[in-house]
XYZ file of N, CA, C and O in Angstrom:
780
model
N 117.519 126.840 125.493
C 118.531 125.852 125.811
C 117.900 124.464 125.937
O 118.431 123.500 125.429
N 116.750 124.370 126.663
C 116.077 123.080 126.828
C 115.620 122.540 125.478
O 115.705 121.354 125.225
N 115.111 123.426 124.615
C 114.643 123.004 123.292
C 115.811 122.436 122.481
O 115.677 121.441 121.793
N 116.976 123.060 122.560
C 118.161 122.603 121.835
C 118.587 121.216 122.330
O 118.861 120.324 121.535
N 118.615 121.032 123.649
C 118.997 119.740 124.225
C 117.973 118.682 123.833
O 118.335 117.574 123.441
N 116.684 119.029 123.910
C 115.644 118.075 123.536
C 115.775 117.681 122.068
O 115.646 116.523 121.715
N 116.073 118.669 121.217
C 116.247 118.393 119.790
C 117.429 117.457 119.561
O 117.342 116.520 118.776
N 118.514 117.681 120.264
C 119.686 116.808 120.134
C 119.343 115.398 120.580
O 119.711 114.431 119.923
N 118.606 115.273 121.675
C 118.193 113.955 122.172
C 117.291 113.267 121.152
O 117.447 112.083 120.855
N 116.352 114.010 120.577
C 115.432 113.451 119.581
C 116.211 112.950 118.371
O 116.015 111.832 117.910
N 117.114 113.768 117.869
C 117.908 113.371 116.710
C 118.744 112.146 117.044
O 118.880 111.223 116.242
N 119.276 112.087 118.253
C 120.035 110.907 118.686
C 119.188 109.657 118.673
O 119.617 108.600 118.209
N 117.943 109.755 119.191
C 117.031 108.611 119.156
C 116.746 108.188 117.725
O 116.734 107.005 117.396
N 116.494 109.169 116.870
C 116.137 108.867 115.493
C 117.288 108.176 114.777
O 117.098 107.208 114.061
N 118.496 108.656 114.966
C 119.649 108.046 114.301
C 119.853 106.617 114.786
O 120.230 105.742 114.019
N 119.606 106.382 116.057
C 119.774 105.043 116.604
C 118.696 104.081 116.162
O 118.857 102.870 116.304
N 117.602 104.569 115.600
C 116.479 103.707 115.241
C 116.424 103.349 113.770
O 115.649 102.502 113.383
N 117.203 103.988 112.932
C 117.112 103.682 111.509
C 117.797 102.364 111.194
O 118.867 102.067 111.700
N 117.159 101.577 110.382
C 117.762 100.341 109.893
C 118.714 100.671 108.765
O 118.484 101.588 107.997
N 119.765 99.886 108.631
C 120.699 100.065 107.527
C 120.125 99.356 106.312
O 119.609 98.253 106.410
N 120.235 99.996 105.149
C 119.681 99.408 103.937
C 120.444 98.156 103.566
O 121.657 98.085 103.655
N 119.738 97.210 103.112
C 120.281 95.969 102.591
C 120.629 96.188 101.128
O 119.955 96.925 100.428
N 121.697 95.563 100.644
C 122.075 95.727 99.232
C 120.937 95.349 98.292
O 120.752 95.949 97.247
N 120.165 94.343 98.678
C 119.052 93.915 97.822
C 118.010 95.012 97.700
O 117.434 95.213 96.634
N 117.760 95.727 98.786
C 116.775 96.811 98.746
C 117.301 97.943 97.865
O 116.584 98.495 97.052
N 118.585 98.269 98.024
C 119.152 99.361 97.242
C 119.182 99.054 95.757
O 119.115 99.953 94.929
N 119.282 97.779 95.389
C 119.362 97.436 93.982
C 117.997 97.404 93.304
O 117.907 97.250 92.103
N 116.910 97.566 94.076
C 115.573 97.556 93.481
C 115.382 98.786 92.605
O 116.005 99.808 92.802
N 114.489 98.696 91.665
C 114.198 99.771 90.735
C 113.274 100.787 91.399
O 112.082 100.819 91.149
N 113.834 101.643 92.268
C 113.013 102.594 93.016
C 112.437 103.690 92.135
O 111.418 104.260 92.459
N 113.076 104.010 91.026
C 112.523 105.025 90.136
C 111.192 104.566 89.569
O 110.271 105.348 89.425
N 111.087 103.305 89.299
C 109.883 102.772 88.690
C 108.671 102.899 89.617
O 107.597 103.254 89.198
N 108.870 102.605 90.912
C 107.734 102.630 91.832
C 107.672 103.902 92.663
O 106.645 104.225 93.213
N 108.781 104.598 92.791
C 108.778 105.843 93.535
C 108.635 105.674 95.026
O 108.229 106.584 95.724
N 108.958 104.505 95.538
C 108.848 104.256 96.970
C 110.190 103.781 97.510
O 110.889 103.017 96.857
N 110.540 104.254 98.717
C 111.759 103.798 99.382
C 111.410 103.321 100.772
O 110.345 103.630 101.297
N 112.325 102.560 101.375
C 112.013 101.998 102.677
C 113.274 101.728 103.470
O 114.334 101.497 102.909
N 113.136 101.751 104.772
C 114.175 101.251 105.662
C 113.515 100.319 106.682
O 113.981 100.166 107.787
N 112.440 99.690 106.292
C 111.718 98.768 107.167
C 112.150 97.344 106.869
O 112.967 97.099 105.991
N 111.554 96.397 107.586
C 111.865 94.988 107.363
C 111.194 94.452 106.097
O 111.512 93.361 105.662
N 110.290 95.204 105.508
C 109.580 94.781 104.298
C 109.983 95.716 103.161
O 109.641 96.893 103.186
N 110.713 95.209 102.160
C 111.090 96.083 101.039
C 109.882 96.408 100.169
O 108.931 95.631 100.116
N 109.927 97.548 99.477
C 108.788 97.914 98.620
C 108.663 96.984 97.427
O 109.652 96.429 96.954
N 107.440 96.813 96.934
C 107.232 95.956 95.766
C 107.689 96.660 94.492
O 107.837 97.878 94.462
N 107.878 95.903 93.462
C 108.221 96.475 92.164
C 106.921 96.569 91.372
O 106.474 95.603 90.761
N 106.292 97.733 91.428
C 105.022 97.955 90.750
C 104.817 99.451 90.570
O 105.318 100.238 91.353
N 104.107 99.825 89.552
C 103.750 101.230 89.338
C 102.381 101.550 89.906
O 101.955 102.684 89.890
N 101.678 100.582 90.395
C 100.290 100.720 90.770
C 100.149 100.917 92.282
O 100.549 100.055 93.056
N 99.591 102.041 92.697
C 99.448 102.322 94.123
C 98.504 101.345 94.805
O 98.680 101.022 95.975
N 97.513 100.829 94.090
C 96.587 99.852 94.671
C 97.338 98.554 94.966
O 97.229 97.994 96.060
N 98.138 98.079 94.012
C 98.923 96.867 94.239
C 99.964 97.066 95.341
O 100.249 96.147 96.110
N 100.531 98.261 95.416
C 101.508 98.543 96.471
C 100.860 98.460 97.845
O 101.426 97.885 98.776
N 99.654 99.034 97.987
C 98.982 98.949 99.278
C 98.607 97.496 99.587
O 98.763 97.042 100.720
N 98.127 96.772 98.590
C 97.799 95.359 98.795
C 99.017 94.596 99.304
O 98.943 93.829 100.255
N 100.169 94.846 98.716
C 101.402 94.188 99.132
C 101.741 94.552 100.585
O 102.129 93.683 101.370
N 101.597 95.817 100.948
C 101.864 96.250 102.329
C 100.919 95.553 103.300
O 101.341 95.012 104.328
N 99.632 95.551 102.969
C 98.621 94.969 103.848
C 98.860 93.468 104.029
O 98.837 92.950 105.144
N 99.121 92.769 102.936
C 99.331 91.323 103.005
C 100.666 90.974 103.665
O 100.772 89.954 104.348
N 101.681 91.812 103.508
C 102.966 91.578 104.172
C 102.830 91.688 105.687
O 103.365 90.867 106.430
N 102.097 92.697 106.141
C 101.846 92.845 107.578
C 101.069 91.636 108.089
O 101.359 91.100 109.158
N 100.091 91.199 107.314
C 99.290 90.035 107.688
C 100.180 88.806 107.884
O 100.036 88.078 108.870
N 101.112 88.594 106.990
C 102.008 87.430 107.067
C 102.958 87.551 108.259
O 103.122 86.593 109.022
N 103.574 88.702 108.430
C 104.543 88.879 109.524
C 103.912 88.632 110.884
O 104.505 88.004 111.751
N 102.692 89.106 111.092
C 102.045 88.977 112.397
C 101.042 87.826 112.459
O 100.349 87.675 113.457
N 100.968 87.033 111.392
C 100.080 85.869 111.357
C 98.650 86.246 111.752
O 98.047 85.664 112.654
N 98.098 87.215 111.031
C 96.763 87.731 111.327
C 95.711 86.960 110.542
O 96.014 86.278 109.575
N 94.447 87.080 110.943
C 93.342 86.276 110.388
C 93.301 86.313 108.867
O 93.694 87.283 108.246
N 92.815 85.212 108.301
C 92.760 85.120 106.845
C 91.396 84.676 106.319
O 91.277 84.322 105.159
N 90.368 84.668 107.149
C 89.033 84.240 106.712
C 88.455 85.105 105.607
O 87.808 84.617 104.701
N 88.689 86.395 105.699
C 88.053 87.348 104.787
C 88.776 87.425 103.455
O 89.994 87.322 103.382
N 87.997 87.650 102.414
C 88.562 87.982 101.123
C 88.749 89.498 101.102
O 87.941 90.248 101.660
N 89.819 89.968 100.469
C 90.104 91.395 100.422
C 90.082 91.876 98.983
O 90.711 91.274 98.114
N 89.346 92.962 98.759
C 89.323 93.622 97.459
C 89.964 94.987 97.632
O 89.647 95.725 98.577
N 90.830 95.340 96.716
C 91.540 96.616 96.755
C 91.096 97.422 95.545
O 91.300 97.013 94.400
N 90.486 98.570 95.801
C 89.849 99.333 94.728
C 90.364 100.770 94.677
O 90.569 101.403 95.719
N 90.525 101.289 93.492
C 90.897 102.677 93.265
C 89.631 103.508 93.438
O 88.667 103.335 92.704
N 89.622 104.387 94.439
C 88.442 105.199 94.703
C 88.549 106.521 93.958
O 89.403 107.347 94.266
N 87.677 106.732 93.001
C 87.669 107.962 92.210
C 86.783 109.041 92.834
O 86.744 110.160 92.358
N 86.068 108.691 93.894
C 85.149 109.636 94.535
C 85.862 110.453 95.602
O 87.025 110.249 95.892
N 85.136 111.373 96.221
C 85.692 112.179 97.295
C 85.941 111.306 98.514
O 85.058 110.581 98.961
N 87.161 111.387 99.012
C 87.540 110.598 100.189
C 88.656 111.365 100.880
O 89.644 111.718 100.259
N 88.521 111.614 102.174
C 89.498 112.402 102.912
C 90.724 111.589 103.317
O 91.814 112.112 103.429
N 90.537 110.306 103.572
C 91.618 109.452 104.045
C 92.243 108.682 102.888
O 91.570 108.386 101.901
N 93.533 108.312 103.031
C 94.162 107.553 101.948
C 93.506 106.185 101.723
O 93.426 105.705 100.594
N 93.037 105.559 102.812
C 92.405 104.241 102.708
C 91.151 104.220 103.572
O 91.175 104.637 104.726
N 90.062 103.737 102.994
C 88.817 103.516 103.733
C 88.469 102.040 103.564
O 88.514 101.515 102.463
N 88.136 101.397 104.688
C 87.821 99.967 104.655
C 86.345 99.774 104.963
O 85.822 100.324 105.927
N 85.690 98.981 104.128
C 84.295 98.590 104.371
C 84.304 97.083 104.578
O 84.779 96.336 103.719
N 83.798 96.652 105.725
C 83.744 95.224 106.025
C 82.328 94.728 105.836
O 81.377 95.335 106.323
N 82.213 93.631 105.130
C 80.916 92.997 104.877
C 80.962 91.584 105.459
O 81.287 90.629 104.738
N 80.655 91.460 106.776
C 80.787 90.162 107.445
C 79.917 89.058 106.839
O 80.310 87.892 106.829
N 78.755 89.435 106.319
C 77.870 88.416 105.754
C 78.495 87.729 104.537
O 78.154 86.602 104.215
N 79.448 88.403 103.872
C 80.122 87.829 102.704
C 81.581 87.489 102.984
O 82.299 87.077 102.074
N 82.023 87.697 104.241
C 83.439 87.537 104.597
C 84.321 88.321 103.623
O 85.278 87.814 103.050
N 83.978 89.606 103.469
C 84.637 90.451 102.483
C 85.015 91.790 103.115
O 84.244 92.382 103.860
N 86.241 92.245 102.798
C 86.668 93.601 103.144
C 87.034 94.308 101.852
O 87.778 93.785 101.040
N 86.491 95.508 101.693
C 86.783 96.311 100.518
C 87.623 97.506 100.952
O 87.217 98.252 101.848
N 88.770 97.654 100.335
C 89.676 98.762 100.629
C 89.564 99.765 99.501
O 89.872 99.452 98.349
N 89.104 100.959 99.838
C 88.995 102.038 98.860
C 90.212 102.938 99.052
O 90.387 103.539 100.118
N 91.039 103.000 98.041
C 92.311 103.705 98.133
C 92.237 104.959 97.269
O 91.925 104.893 96.078
N 92.495 106.090 97.886
C 92.447 107.381 97.192
C 93.844 107.731 96.703
O 94.746 107.993 97.492
N 94.017 107.723 95.403
C 95.312 107.916 94.767
C 96.008 109.195 95.242
O 97.169 109.164 95.638
N 95.315 110.317 95.224
C 95.922 111.600 95.580
C 96.375 111.620 97.031
O 97.354 112.273 97.372
N 95.661 110.915 97.897
C 95.997 110.904 99.322
C 97.129 109.925 99.629
O 98.056 110.246 100.362
N 97.058 108.725 99.078
C 98.069 107.711 99.415
C 99.417 108.043 98.786
O 100.453 107.682 99.307
N 99.411 108.778 97.707
C 100.677 109.153 97.061
C 101.457 110.176 97.885
O 102.604 110.473 97.573
N 100.865 110.722 98.946
C 101.601 111.598 99.863
C 102.566 110.782 100.728
O 103.465 111.332 101.340
N 102.346 109.469 100.775
C 103.118 108.590 101.638
C 104.185 107.850 100.857
O 104.004 107.505 99.699
N 105.295 107.578 101.541
C 106.333 106.715 100.991
C 105.987 105.279 101.391
O 104.967 105.042 102.042
N 106.826 104.323 101.016
C 106.534 102.914 101.300
C 106.273 102.672 102.786
O 105.336 101.974 103.156
N 107.082 103.246 103.658
C 106.862 103.044 105.093
C 105.525 103.618 105.538
O 104.925 103.141 106.491
N 105.053 104.635 104.861
C 103.721 105.159 105.132
C 102.637 104.152 104.768
O 101.650 103.999 105.491
N 102.829 103.456 103.654
C 101.888 102.390 103.281
C 101.857 101.332 104.376
O 100.790 100.844 104.761
N 103.042 100.971 104.880
C 103.115 99.965 105.944
C 102.435 100.461 107.221
O 101.729 99.697 107.889
N 102.626 101.740 107.547
C 101.982 102.298 108.741
C 100.464 102.302 108.578
O 99.735 101.968 109.516
N 99.974 102.640 107.393
C 98.529 102.597 107.137
C 98.024 101.158 107.249
O 96.967 100.905 107.837
N 98.783 100.207 106.709
C 98.395 98.791 106.805
C 98.337 98.345 108.263
O 97.373 97.676 108.679
N 99.331 98.717 109.064
C 99.307 98.388 110.498
C 98.073 98.980 111.165
O 97.399 98.324 111.967
N 97.802 100.228 110.829
C 96.652 100.946 111.389
C 95.345 100.200 111.061
O 94.524 99.974 111.950
N 95.187 99.804 109.811
C 93.963 99.098 109.415
C 93.884 97.719 110.062
O 92.808 97.284 110.476
N 95.011 97.026 110.174
C 94.996 95.721 110.845
C 94.624 95.870 112.316
O 93.947 95.023 112.888
N 95.056 96.967 112.936
C 94.682 97.186 114.334
C 93.166 97.318 114.447
O 92.550 96.721 115.331
N 92.564 98.094 113.566
C 91.102 98.215 113.571
C 90.447 96.847 113.403
O 89.467 96.536 114.078
N 90.983 96.024 112.506
C 90.402 94.711 112.230
C 90.545 93.780 113.432
O 89.585 93.126 113.843
N 91.727 93.729 114.005
C 92.018 92.769 115.076
C 91.526 93.221 116.455
O 91.075 92.404 117.243
N 91.649 94.502 116.754
C 91.375 94.988 118.113
C 90.324 96.082 118.180
O 90.034 96.596 119.252
N 89.782 96.459 117.035
C 88.837 97.566 116.993
C 87.517 97.247 117.665
O 87.089 96.097 117.730
N 86.894 98.303 118.153
C 85.604 98.153 118.832
C 84.461 98.656 117.951
O 83.326 98.720 118.398
N 84.774 99.041 116.717
C 83.732 99.559 115.831
C 83.578 101.065 115.901
O 82.752 101.643 115.211
N 84.389 101.716 116.715
C 84.350 103.169 116.866
C 85.759 103.694 116.586
O 86.671 103.497 117.392
N 85.938 104.360 115.456
C 87.263 104.843 115.059
C 87.932 105.684 116.133
O 89.115 105.517 116.409
N 87.187 106.611 116.715
C 87.774 107.507 117.711
C 88.307 106.742 118.920
O 89.398 107.017 119.403
N 87.518 105.790 119.394
C 87.979 104.986 120.543
C 89.169 104.119 120.160
O 90.109 103.960 120.942
N 89.140 103.558 118.946
C 90.290 102.768 118.474
C 91.543 103.639 118.409
O 92.621 103.224 118.850
N 91.416 104.839 117.881
C 92.571 105.734 117.753
C 93.112 106.116 119.127
O 94.324 106.198 119.320
N 92.224 106.323 120.065
C 92.639 106.623 121.443
C 93.440 105.455 122.023
O 94.484 105.654 122.652
N 92.972 104.250 121.784
C 93.667 103.056 122.297
C 95.016 102.862 121.624
O 95.962 102.379 122.245
N 95.126 103.206 120.348
C 96.401 103.059 119.629
C 97.522 103.853 120.291
O 98.684 103.459 120.231
N 97.171 104.967 120.911
C 98.183 105.807 121.555
C 98.872 105.105 122.714
O 100.037 105.389 123.005
N 98.174 104.183 123.362
C 98.737 103.541 124.554
C 98.850 102.027 124.453
O 99.437 101.407 125.339
N 98.338 101.416 123.403
C 98.316 99.959 123.309
C 99.714 99.401 123.028
O 100.314 99.669 121.986
N 100.214 98.604 123.953
C 101.552 98.024 123.854
C 101.663 97.115 122.625
O 102.706 97.076 121.971
N 100.608 96.401 122.300
C 100.634 95.513 121.135
C 100.869 96.323 119.861
O 101.729 95.985 119.038
N 100.118 97.390 119.686
C 100.272 98.220 118.493
C 101.675 98.826 118.433
O 102.308 98.859 117.387
N 102.168 99.276 119.570
C 103.511 99.857 119.612
C 104.570 98.806 119.282
O 105.555 99.118 118.608
N 104.369 97.566 119.697
C 105.309 96.486 119.339
C 105.277 96.208 117.840
O 106.306 95.913 117.236
N 104.092 96.262 117.252
C 103.997 96.097 115.800
C 104.855 97.157 115.102
O 105.612 96.863 114.185
N 104.699 98.399 115.537
C 105.467 99.511 114.948
C 106.959 99.279 115.137
O 107.747 99.436 114.202
N 107.357 98.884 116.353
C 108.764 98.615 116.622
C 109.312 97.533 115.700
O 110.416 97.652 115.176
N 108.548 96.490 115.516
C 109.019 95.372 114.696
C 109.157 95.758 113.224
O 110.132 95.409 112.566
N 108.181 96.472 112.700
C 108.221 96.848 111.283
C 109.283 97.915 111.014
O 110.009 97.840 110.027
N 109.410 98.907 111.884
C 110.291 100.043 111.617
C 111.615 100.004 112.367
O 112.468 100.857 112.140
N 111.769 99.043 113.270
C 113.037 98.923 113.985
C 113.332 100.089 114.902
O 114.486 100.466 115.091
N 112.310 100.675 115.481
C 112.513 101.822 116.374
C 112.390 101.384 117.823
O 111.912 100.298 118.116
N 112.808 102.249 118.694
C 112.710 101.984 120.124
C 111.289 102.226 120.620
O 110.513 102.948 120.007
N 111.004 101.636 121.763
C 109.666 101.715 122.361
C 109.221 103.154 122.604
O 108.068 103.506 122.376
N 110.147 104.012 123.040
C 109.766 105.385 123.371
C 109.389 106.210 122.140
O 108.772 107.254 122.263
N 109.750 105.757 120.938
C 109.357 106.465 119.722
C 108.083 105.922 119.103
O 107.389 106.630 118.391
N 107.781 104.655 119.352
C 106.658 103.980 118.678
C 105.354 104.742 118.847
O 104.580 104.869 117.892
N 105.100 105.281 120.022
C 103.814 105.961 120.233
C 103.657 107.211 119.373
O 102.551 107.603 119.042
N 104.759 107.805 118.961
C 104.664 109.016 118.144
C 104.322 108.710 116.687
O 103.841 109.580 115.970
N 104.538 107.480 116.244
C 104.111 107.077 114.906
C 102.587 107.166 114.794
O 102.060 107.417 113.720
N 101.899 106.943 115.905
C 100.435 106.923 115.914
C 99.862 108.276 115.498
O 98.800 108.343 114.885
N 100.564 109.360 115.778
C 100.056 110.697 115.473
C 100.131 111.055 113.992
O 99.498 112.003 113.549
N 100.900 110.299 113.221
C 101.037 110.605 111.798
C 99.692 110.357 111.112
O 99.125 109.285 111.217
N 99.211 111.369 110.430
C 97.899 111.300 109.792
C 96.795 111.880 110.655
O 95.669 112.039 110.214
N 97.120 112.209 111.897
C 96.123 112.767 112.821
C 96.487 114.180 113.252
O 96.115 114.623 114.330
N 97.203 114.883 112.401
C 97.669 116.224 112.755
C 96.544 117.220 112.978
O 96.752 118.250 113.601
N 95.354 116.925 112.506
C 94.233 117.850 112.690
C 93.366 117.489 113.895
O 92.296 118.063 114.083
N 93.833 116.558 114.736
C 93.048 116.138 115.904
C 93.447 116.911 117.154
O 94.532 117.492 117.225
N 92.581 116.885 118.145
C 92.860 117.544 119.420
C 94.025 116.886 120.145
O 94.810 117.567 120.813
N 94.141 115.570 120.026
C 95.242 114.854 120.685
C 96.590 115.333 120.156
O 97.526 115.537 120.910
N 96.683 115.498 118.843
C 97.928 115.988 118.254
C 98.186 117.430 118.697
O 99.303 117.782 119.067
N 97.152 118.246 118.662
C 97.300 119.654 119.047
C 97.720 119.803 120.505
O 98.342 120.790 120.884
N 97.401 118.802 121.340
C 97.765 118.848 122.755
C 99.233 118.493 123.001
O 99.742 118.691 124.109
N 99.913 117.976 121.987
C 101.338 117.659 122.143
C 102.141 118.941 122.326
O 101.770 120.002 121.826
N 103.264 118.824 123.009
C 104.167 119.974 123.133
C 104.808 120.244 121.771
O 104.783 119.390 120.874
N 105.409 121.405 121.616
C 106.086 121.735 120.359
C 107.211 120.741 120.068
O 107.428 120.363 118.915
N 107.907 120.307 121.109
C 108.992 119.335 120.941
C 108.457 117.992 120.453
O 109.047 117.349 119.587
N 107.314 117.569 120.987
C 106.720 116.302 120.557
C 106.229 116.396 119.114
O 106.383 115.457 118.332
N 105.646 117.532 118.749
C 105.216 117.728 117.359
C 106.425 117.691 116.420
O 106.352 117.116 115.330
N 107.528 118.280 116.860
C 108.738 118.250 116.058
C 109.249 116.805 115.921
O 109.719 116.403 114.852
N 109.115 116.015 116.971
C 109.509 114.614 116.921
C 108.669 113.853 115.896
O 109.199 113.056 115.113
N 107.367 114.099 115.868
C 106.489 113.457 114.879
C 106.958 113.828 113.474
O 107.037 112.967 112.590
N 107.296 115.092 113.251
C 107.781 115.532 111.941
C 109.109 114.857 111.585
O 109.320 114.452 110.437
N 109.994 114.713 112.559
C 111.265 114.023 112.324
C 111.047 112.556 111.969
O 111.721 112.008 111.101
N 110.099 111.929 112.636
C 109.783 110.524 112.343
C 109.288 110.402 110.905
O 109.704 109.503 110.169
N 108.407 111.307 110.483
C 107.893 111.275 109.105
C 109.030 111.295 108.094
O 109.011 110.562 107.113
N 110.018 112.142 108.345
C 111.132 112.264 107.410
C 112.164 111.162 107.555
O 112.520 110.499 106.581
N 112.634 110.935 108.773
C 113.712 109.968 108.990
C 113.290 108.528 108.766
O 114.119 107.697 108.399
N 112.045 108.227 108.994
C 111.554 106.862 108.778
C 110.834 106.743 107.435
O 110.205 105.730 107.162
N 110.908 107.783 106.640
C 110.333 107.787 105.282
C 108.868 107.393 105.266
O 108.455 106.525 104.507
N 108.099 108.020 106.140
C 106.655 107.759 106.199
C 105.955 108.578 105.111
O 105.140 108.063 104.375
N 106.286 109.853 105.049
C 105.686 110.721 104.024
C 106.769 111.188 103.072
O 107.919 111.314 103.442
N 106.353 111.452 101.840
C 107.309 111.913 100.822
C 107.635 113.379 101.028
O 106.880 114.127 101.555
């Protein structure tokens, strides 16, 4: 009975958080790019996953007025890579190289690209140089949760669950209750994070 009530509450939250599509977004050629969105940033018109990620990353940068000193290179990574995006920063050259793994990033829809871009910007702006510690902070950092709220139009109580997407194999995710794990799965689908 409690699980049923919790599920109804979760679905209610999710329905209240979705943005309504704009006619301009609906008229875009989504077949061509294979990406859909209900965020404040519509998907680009491109067939190239590298250009799509670049557009997501630069759009987040503009919306939040984030640093612009570094030059950014976006590269198709043909080598073994577990994550959809790996960033290498070269401070001596003011350069960041983004290695994008086609097979991994194609698991995500446009909103997933935006979530990955937010995640990488958090590392850049607030990171301490230790991924694990940064990821731990993302779970509770009000700034990061506000970024998520602004991009996806969700309520504060849902924003923290976006952080778990992509971390399903971690101890933190495994420590969630079954209801919370189900909420993360609902967010992936209802907010079009993963395809």
